[in-house]
Amino acid sequence: MEQIEIGTSGLATSRIGLGTWAIGGWMWGGSDEKDAIATIRSAVERGITLIDTAPVYGFGRSEEIVGKALTGGLRDKVQIATKVGLAWADGKVFRDSRPARIRAEIEDSLRRLGTDVIDLYQVHWPDLETPFEDTARTLDALRQEGKIRAIGVSNYAPAQMEAFRAVAQLDAVQPPYNLFEREIEADVLPYATRTGLTVLSYGALCRGLLSGRMSATTTFEGDDLRKVDPKFTPPRFAQYLAAVEELKALAKVRYGKSVLALALRWVLDQGPTIALWGARHPGQLDPVGDVDGFHIDADTKAEIDTILARTVTDPVSPAFMAPPTRRPAGTP
Ligand code: NAP
């Protein structure tokens, strides 16, 4: 398994990270705890040592399951990345990175995760009602107190990261990034490369589209966000599926690989990146070995771009996932 240092924190981790949003169940149509625990343990057995979670994933459930899975001596073999700064009330999520909220949240996360230190602590979404400097100062204090080892932000723009970095050392940024969602190539990726930040690319499989298992008859259950994700609904679903079919053929002809391996390798070949791979069943991680042992050459990258331009004529960003920017009236 390839390794990478997270920024200049001195913390080394695997370049594939396990994403545990679906493990929390919320917005993924539920999850099974036994399977979830087995998935996390299986990831570690396969050399995936970075586990990415967040308080909001299942409103504490994902962090609790990660904590349970890492009992019995596994905690010290992994790097736990969790997040801060999304609050919830009555099932509605909103941004809150005020210092007092961070102070309360970290204690909840440490308890749920069953640990006394978080390896990478990331601000989940920019809180536009709180000065970035206040949030950064609080995280810096947590690092000095030994409660966290490295600091990251997620869904931040470069100007927001500049404000943050004026106060605290930033080691990582977590944006959406996959073959279909490439907005960060215009700003966040070059900024991160220039300033030494590690990029934890989320949705590396575009919420399963790039796994290669989906077809026009695929349906989603319960509160699964893909029911409303514009990539998974007409008219665009057919376009993305057509792209996947062509990418499948390309991956096979050029490298003898699956589209899943192509998609993850592509993310890893784009810069100082980590690919976050969401899974909730151990078998979903079976192809992990296929991601190694090859690189995507310039000609194949160009061919990928040609395929995407031809098939996805009406691309859409993942912006629909953004939580509201304003706190609800009456929030204490
Ligand atoms: P993803 O990794 O692109 O896709 C995950 C889904 O792909 C799985 O739940 C599974 O869907 C499907 N899948 C995975 N492996 C498969 C396989 N071998 N065969 C078939 N299907 C497979 O999406 P993601 O989970 O949204 O993103 C990864 C992680 O990034 C998250 O878990 C989370 O940690 C992080 N994230 C962060 C943010 C943020 O704002 N910072 C936002 C989104 C995600 P099914 O289980 O339905 O089959």
Coordinates of C-alpha atoms and ligand atoms in Angstrom, one line a residue:
M1 CA 0.0 0.0 0.0
E2 CA 1.4 3.4 -1.0
Q3 CA 2.0 5.8 1.9
I4 CA 1.9 9.6 2.1
E5 CA 2.7 12.2 4.8
I6 CA -0.2 14.4 5.8
G7 CA 1.1 17.8 5.0
T8 CA 4.1 18.5 7.3
S9 CA 2.5 16.9 10.3
G10 CA 4.9 13.9 10.4
L11 CA 1.9 11.6 10.2
A12 CA 2.2 8.9 7.5
T13 CA -0.8 7.1 6.2
S14 CA -2.1 4.9 3.4
R15 CA -3.0 6.7 0.1
I16 CA -6.3 4.9 0.1
G17 CA -8.5 5.8 3.0
L18 CA -11.7 4.1 4.1
G19 CA -14.7 6.4 4.0
T20 CA -17.4 5.7 6.6
W21 CA -20.2 8.0 5.7
A22 CA -22.4 5.0 4.5
I23 CA -21.4 3.1 7.6
G24 CA -23.3 5.7 9.6
G25 CA -26.5 4.8 7.6
W26 CA -27.9 8.3 7.3
M27 CA -28.4 9.4 3.7
W28 CA -27.3 5.9 2.5
G29 CA -30.5 3.9 3.2
G30 CA -29.1 2.4 6.5
S31 CA -26.3 0.1 7.3
D32 CA -25.6 -3.1 9.2
E33 CA -23.4 -2.7 12.2
K34 CA -21.8 -6.2 12.0
D35 CA -21.0 -5.7 8.3
A36 CA -19.7 -2.2 9.1
I37 CA -17.3 -3.4 11.8
A38 CA -16.1 -6.2 9.5
T39 CA -15.5 -3.7 6.8
I40 CA -13.3 -1.5 8.9
R41 CA -11.3 -4.4 10.2
S42 CA -10.9 -5.8 6.7
A43 CA -9.7 -2.5 5.5
V44 CA -6.9 -2.5 8.2
E45 CA -6.0 -6.1 7.3
R46 CA -5.6 -5.0 3.7
G47 CA -3.2 -2.1 4.6
I48 CA -5.7 0.7 4.6
T49 CA -4.8 2.6 7.7
L50 CA -6.6 5.9 7.2
I51 CA -10.2 5.8 8.5
D52 CA -12.3 8.9 7.6
T53 CA -15.4 9.6 9.6
A54 CA -17.5 12.5 11.0
P55 CA -19.8 13.2 13.9
V56 CA -22.7 14.0 11.5
Y57 CA -22.5 10.6 9.7
G58 CA -25.4 8.9 11.3
F59 CA -25.4 11.6 14.1
G60 CA -22.6 9.9 16.0
R61 CA -23.2 6.3 14.7
S62 CA -20.3 6.2 12.3
E63 CA -17.8 7.4 14.9
E64 CA -19.2 4.9 17.4
I65 CA -18.9 2.0 15.0
V66 CA -15.3 3.1 14.1
G67 CA -14.5 3.1 17.8
K68 CA -16.0 -0.4 18.3
A69 CA -14.1 -1.8 15.3
L70 CA -10.8 -0.5 16.5
T71 CA -11.0 -2.2 20.0
G72 CA -8.6 -5.0 20.7
G73 CA -5.4 -3.3 19.7
L74 CA -6.3 -1.9 16.3
R75 CA -6.4 1.8 17.3
D76 CA -2.6 2.2 17.2
K77 CA -2.4 0.7 13.7
V78 CA -4.6 3.4 12.1
Q79 CA -4.9 7.1 11.6
I80 CA -8.3 8.4 12.5
A81 CA -9.6 11.4 10.5
T82 CA -12.7 12.9 11.8
K83 CA -14.4 16.3 11.4
V84 CA -15.9 19.1 13.3
G85 CA -18.2 22.0 12.6
L86 CA -21.5 20.5 11.5
A87 CA -24.2 20.6 14.1
W88 CA -27.7 19.2 13.9
A89 CA -31.2 19.8 15.4
D90 CA -34.4 17.9 14.6
G91 CA -32.5 16.0 11.8
K92 CA -31.5 19.2 10.1
V93 CA -27.8 19.8 9.7
F94 CA -26.1 23.3 9.8
R95 CA -22.6 24.7 10.0
D96 CA -21.1 25.8 13.3
S97 CA -17.4 26.2 13.8
R98 CA -17.5 28.5 16.7
P99 CA -14.8 27.8 19.4
A100 CA -17.3 26.7 22.0
R101 CA -18.9 24.2 19.6
I102 CA -15.5 22.8 18.7
R103 CA -14.6 22.4 22.3
A104 CA -17.8 20.5 23.0
E105 CA -17.6 18.4 19.8
I106 CA -14.1 17.1 20.3
E107 CA -15.0 15.6 23.6
D108 CA -18.0 13.8 22.0
S109 CA -15.8 12.5 19.2
L110 CA -13.1 11.3 21.5
R111 CA -15.7 9.4 23.6
R112 CA -17.4 7.9 20.6
L113 CA -14.2 6.9 19.0
G114 CA -12.8 5.5 22.3
T115 CA -9.5 7.3 21.9
D116 CA -7.7 10.1 23.5
V117 CA -6.2 11.6 20.4
I118 CA -7.6 12.3 16.9
D119 CA -4.9 12.0 14.1
L120 CA -6.5 14.4 11.6
Y121 CA -9.2 16.9 12.7
Q122 CA -11.0 18.5 9.8
V123 CA -13.4 21.4 9.7
H124 CA -16.3 19.8 7.7
W125 CA -17.7 22.9 5.9
P126 CA -16.7 26.6 6.0
D127 CA -18.8 28.4 8.5
L128 CA -19.4 31.8 6.9
E129 CA -20.8 33.3 10.2
T130 CA -17.6 32.6 12.2
P131 CA -14.2 34.2 11.5
F132 CA -11.9 31.5 10.0
E133 CA -9.2 32.8 12.4
D134 CA -11.3 31.9 15.4
T135 CA -11.8 28.4 14.2
A136 CA -8.2 28.0 13.3
R137 CA -7.0 29.3 16.7
T138 CA -9.2 26.8 18.5
L139 CA -7.8 23.9 16.4
D140 CA -4.3 25.1 17.0
A141 CA -4.9 25.1 20.7
L142 CA -6.3 21.5 20.5
R143 CA -3.1 20.4 18.8
Q144 CA -0.9 22.0 21.4
E145 CA -3.0 20.3 24.1
G146 CA -2.3 16.9 22.4
K147 CA -5.9 16.2 21.5
I148 CA -5.2 16.2 17.8
R149 CA -2.2 15.6 15.6
A150 CA -2.9 17.3 12.3
I151 CA -5.4 19.9 11.1
G152 CA -7.5 19.8 7.9
V153 CA -10.4 21.6 6.3
S154 CA -13.0 20.3 4.0
N155 CA -15.0 22.0 1.2
Y156 CA -12.9 25.2 1.7
A157 CA -11.8 27.6 -1.1
P158 CA -8.2 28.8 -1.4
A159 CA -9.0 32.2 0.1
Q160 CA -10.7 30.6 3.1
M161 CA -7.6 28.4 3.6
E162 CA -5.4 31.5 3.4
A163 CA -7.3 33.1 6.3
F164 CA -7.0 29.8 8.2
R165 CA -3.3 29.4 7.5
A166 CA -2.5 32.9 8.8
V167 CA -3.3 31.5 12.3
A168 CA -2.6 27.8 12.3
Q169 CA -0.6 25.2 10.5
L170 CA -2.9 23.4 8.0
D171 CA -1.9 20.0 6.7
A172 CA -4.8 18.8 4.6
V173 CA -7.9 19.7 2.6
Q174 CA -10.8 17.4 1.8
P175 CA -12.7 18.3 -1.4
P176 CA -14.9 16.2 -3.7
Y177 CA -12.7 14.8 -6.4
N178 CA -13.2 12.0 -8.9
L179 CA -13.2 11.4 -12.6
F180 CA -16.6 13.1 -12.9
E181 CA -16.2 15.9 -10.3
R182 CA -13.1 17.9 -11.2
E183 CA -13.9 21.5 -10.1
I184 CA -10.8 21.5 -7.8
E185 CA -8.4 21.3 -10.7
A186 CA -9.1 25.0 -11.2
D187 CA -8.1 26.2 -7.8
V188 CA -8.0 23.9 -4.7
L189 CA -5.6 21.3 -6.2
P190 CA -3.0 23.7 -7.5
Y191 CA -3.3 25.6 -4.2
A192 CA -2.8 22.5 -2.2
T193 CA 0.2 21.4 -4.3
R194 CA 1.8 24.8 -4.0
T195 CA 1.3 25.0 -0.2
G196 CA 2.1 21.5 0.7
L197 CA -1.4 20.3 1.7
T198 CA -2.4 16.7 1.3
V199 CA -5.7 16.3 -0.6
L200 CA -8.1 13.8 0.8
S201 CA -10.3 13.3 -2.3
Y202 CA -13.8 12.4 -1.3
G203 CA -16.3 10.5 -3.4
A204 CA -13.4 8.9 -5.3
L205 CA -15.9 6.5 -6.8
C206 CA -18.5 9.2 -7.3
R207 CA -20.9 7.6 -4.8
G208 CA -20.6 4.2 -6.5
L209 CA -21.0 5.3 -10.1
L210 CA -17.4 4.5 -10.8
S211 CA -17.6 1.1 -9.2
G212 CA -19.0 -0.3 -12.4
R213 CA -21.8 -2.1 -10.7
M214 CA -24.6 0.3 -11.7
S215 CA -27.0 0.0 -14.6
A216 CA -30.2 1.7 -15.8
T217 CA -32.3 -0.5 -13.5
T218 CA -30.3 0.3 -10.3
T219 CA -32.6 1.7 -7.6
F220 CA -31.9 3.1 -4.1
E221 CA -33.6 2.5 -0.8
G222 CA -34.9 4.6 2.0
D223 CA -33.1 7.9 2.6
D224 CA -30.3 7.1 0.1
L225 CA -29.1 10.5 -1.2
R226 CA -28.6 9.0 -4.7
K227 CA -32.4 9.1 -5.1
V228 CA -32.1 12.9 -5.5
D229 CA -28.5 13.2 -6.7
P230 CA -28.8 14.7 -10.2
K231 CA -26.1 12.3 -11.5
F232 CA -28.3 9.3 -10.6
T233 CA -31.6 10.6 -11.9
P234 CA -32.8 11.3 -15.5
P235 CA -31.7 12.7 -17.8
R236 CA -28.1 12.6 -16.6
F237 CA -27.9 9.0 -15.1
A238 CA -27.9 7.6 -18.7
Q239 CA -25.0 9.9 -19.7
Y240 CA -22.8 8.9 -16.7
L241 CA -23.6 5.2 -17.2
A242 CA -22.6 5.6 -20.9
A243 CA -19.3 7.2 -19.7
V244 CA -18.7 4.3 -17.3
E245 CA -19.2 1.7 -20.0
E246 CA -16.6 3.4 -22.2
L247 CA -14.2 3.8 -19.3
K248 CA -14.6 0.1 -18.5
A249 CA -13.5 -0.8 -22.0
L250 CA -10.6 1.6 -21.8
A251 CA -9.4 0.3 -18.5
K252 CA -9.5 -3.2 -19.8
V253 CA -7.7 -2.6 -23.1
R254 CA -5.0 -0.3 -21.7
Y255 CA -4.2 -1.9 -18.4
G256 CA -6.3 -5.1 -18.0
K257 CA -8.0 -3.4 -15.0
S258 CA -11.5 -2.6 -13.8
V259 CA -13.1 0.8 -14.0
L260 CA -13.0 1.0 -10.2
A261 CA -9.2 0.5 -10.3
L262 CA -8.9 3.1 -13.1
A263 CA -10.9 5.6 -11.1
L264 CA -8.9 5.2 -7.9
R265 CA -5.6 5.1 -9.7
W266 CA -6.6 8.3 -11.6
V267 CA -7.2 10.2 -8.3
L268 CA -3.8 9.0 -7.0
D269 CA -2.0 10.0 -10.1
Q270 CA -3.3 13.6 -10.0
G271 CA -1.0 15.1 -7.2
P272 CA -0.5 14.9 -3.4
T273 CA -3.7 12.9 -3.1
I274 CA -5.4 10.3 -1.0
A275 CA -8.5 8.5 -2.4
L276 CA -11.3 8.1 0.1
W277 CA -13.2 5.0 -0.8
G278 CA -16.6 4.5 0.9
A279 CA -17.6 0.9 1.7
R280 CA -19.9 -0.8 4.1
H281 CA -19.4 -4.5 3.2
P282 CA -16.0 -6.1 3.4
G283 CA -16.2 -7.6 -0.1
Q284 CA -16.4 -4.1 -1.6
L285 CA -12.7 -3.8 -0.7
D286 CA -11.7 -6.9 -2.6
P287 CA -10.3 -5.0 -5.6
V288 CA -7.9 -2.9 -3.4
G289 CA -4.8 -4.7 -4.8
D290 CA -5.8 -3.8 -8.4
V291 CA -5.2 -0.1 -7.7
D292 CA -1.4 -0.8 -7.3
G293 CA 1.2 -1.6 -9.9
F294 CA 0.3 0.8 -12.7
H295 CA 0.0 4.5 -13.5
I296 CA -2.2 6.3 -16.0
D297 CA -0.1 7.7 -18.8
A298 CA -0.8 11.0 -20.5
D299 CA -2.3 9.5 -23.6
T300 CA -4.9 7.5 -21.5
K301 CA -5.7 10.6 -19.5
A302 CA -6.4 12.5 -22.7
E303 CA -8.6 9.6 -23.9
I304 CA -10.5 9.7 -20.6
D305 CA -11.2 13.4 -21.2
T306 CA -12.4 12.7 -24.7
I307 CA -14.8 10.0 -23.5
L308 CA -16.2 12.3 -20.8
A309 CA -16.6 15.2 -23.2
R310 CA -18.5 12.9 -25.6
T311 CA -20.7 11.1 -23.2
V312 CA -21.4 13.6 -20.3
T313 CA -22.8 16.5 -22.3
D314 CA -24.6 18.0 -19.3
P315 CA -22.2 17.6 -16.3
V316 CA -23.4 18.6 -12.9
S317 CA -21.4 19.4 -9.7
P318 CA -21.8 17.8 -6.3
A319 CA -23.0 21.2 -4.9
F320 CA -26.4 19.7 -4.0
M321 CA -24.7 18.1 -0.9
A322 CA -23.7 21.4 0.7
P323 CA -25.4 22.1 4.0
P324 CA -27.1 25.6 4.6
T325 CA -24.7 28.4 5.1
R326 CA -26.7 30.1 7.8
R327 CA -27.5 28.8 11.3
P328 CA -31.2 28.4 11.9
A329 CA -32.8 31.3 13.8
G330 CA -32.8 30.7 17.5
T331 CA -29.6 28.5 17.6
P332 CA -27.9 29.2 20.9
Ligands
NAP1 P1 -17.7 6.9 -2.8 O1 -16.5 6.4 -2.1 O2 -17.5 7.5 -4.1 O3 -18.7 5.7 -3.0 C1 -19.1 4.8 -2.0 C2 -20.1 3.8 -2.5 O4 -19.6 3.1 -3.6 C3 -20.3 2.7 -1.5 O5 -21.1 3.0 -0.4 C4 -20.9 1.6 -2.4 O6 -22.2 1.9 -2.6 C5 -20.1 1.8 -3.7 N1 -19.0 0.9 -3.7 C6 -17.8 1.0 -3.1 N2 -17.0 -0.1 -3.4 C7 -17.7 -0.8 -4.3 C8 -17.5 -2.0 -5.0 N3 -16.3 -2.7 -4.8 N4 -18.4 -2.5 -5.8 C9 -19.6 -1.9 -5.9 N5 -19.9 -0.7 -5.3 C10 -19.0 -0.2 -4.5 O7 -18.6 7.9 -1.9 P2 -18.5 8.4 -0.5 O8 -18.6 7.3 0.5 O9 -19.5 9.5 -0.4 O10 -17.1 9.1 -0.3 C11 -16.0 8.5 0.3 C12 -15.8 9.1 1.7 O11 -15.5 10.5 1.6 C13 -17.1 9.1 2.6 O12 -17.4 7.9 3.1 C14 -16.7 10.1 3.6 O13 -15.7 9.6 4.5 C15 -16.0 11.2 2.7 N6 -16.9 12.3 2.3 C16 -16.7 13.5 2.8 C17 -17.5 14.6 2.5 C18 -17.2 15.9 3.0 O14 -18.0 16.9 2.9 N7 -16.0 16.1 3.6 C19 -18.6 14.4 1.6 C20 -18.8 13.1 1.0 C21 -17.9 12.1 1.4 P3 -23.3 0.8 -2.0 O15 -22.9 0.5 -0.6 O16 -24.6 1.5 -2.1 O17 -23.2 -0.4 -2.9

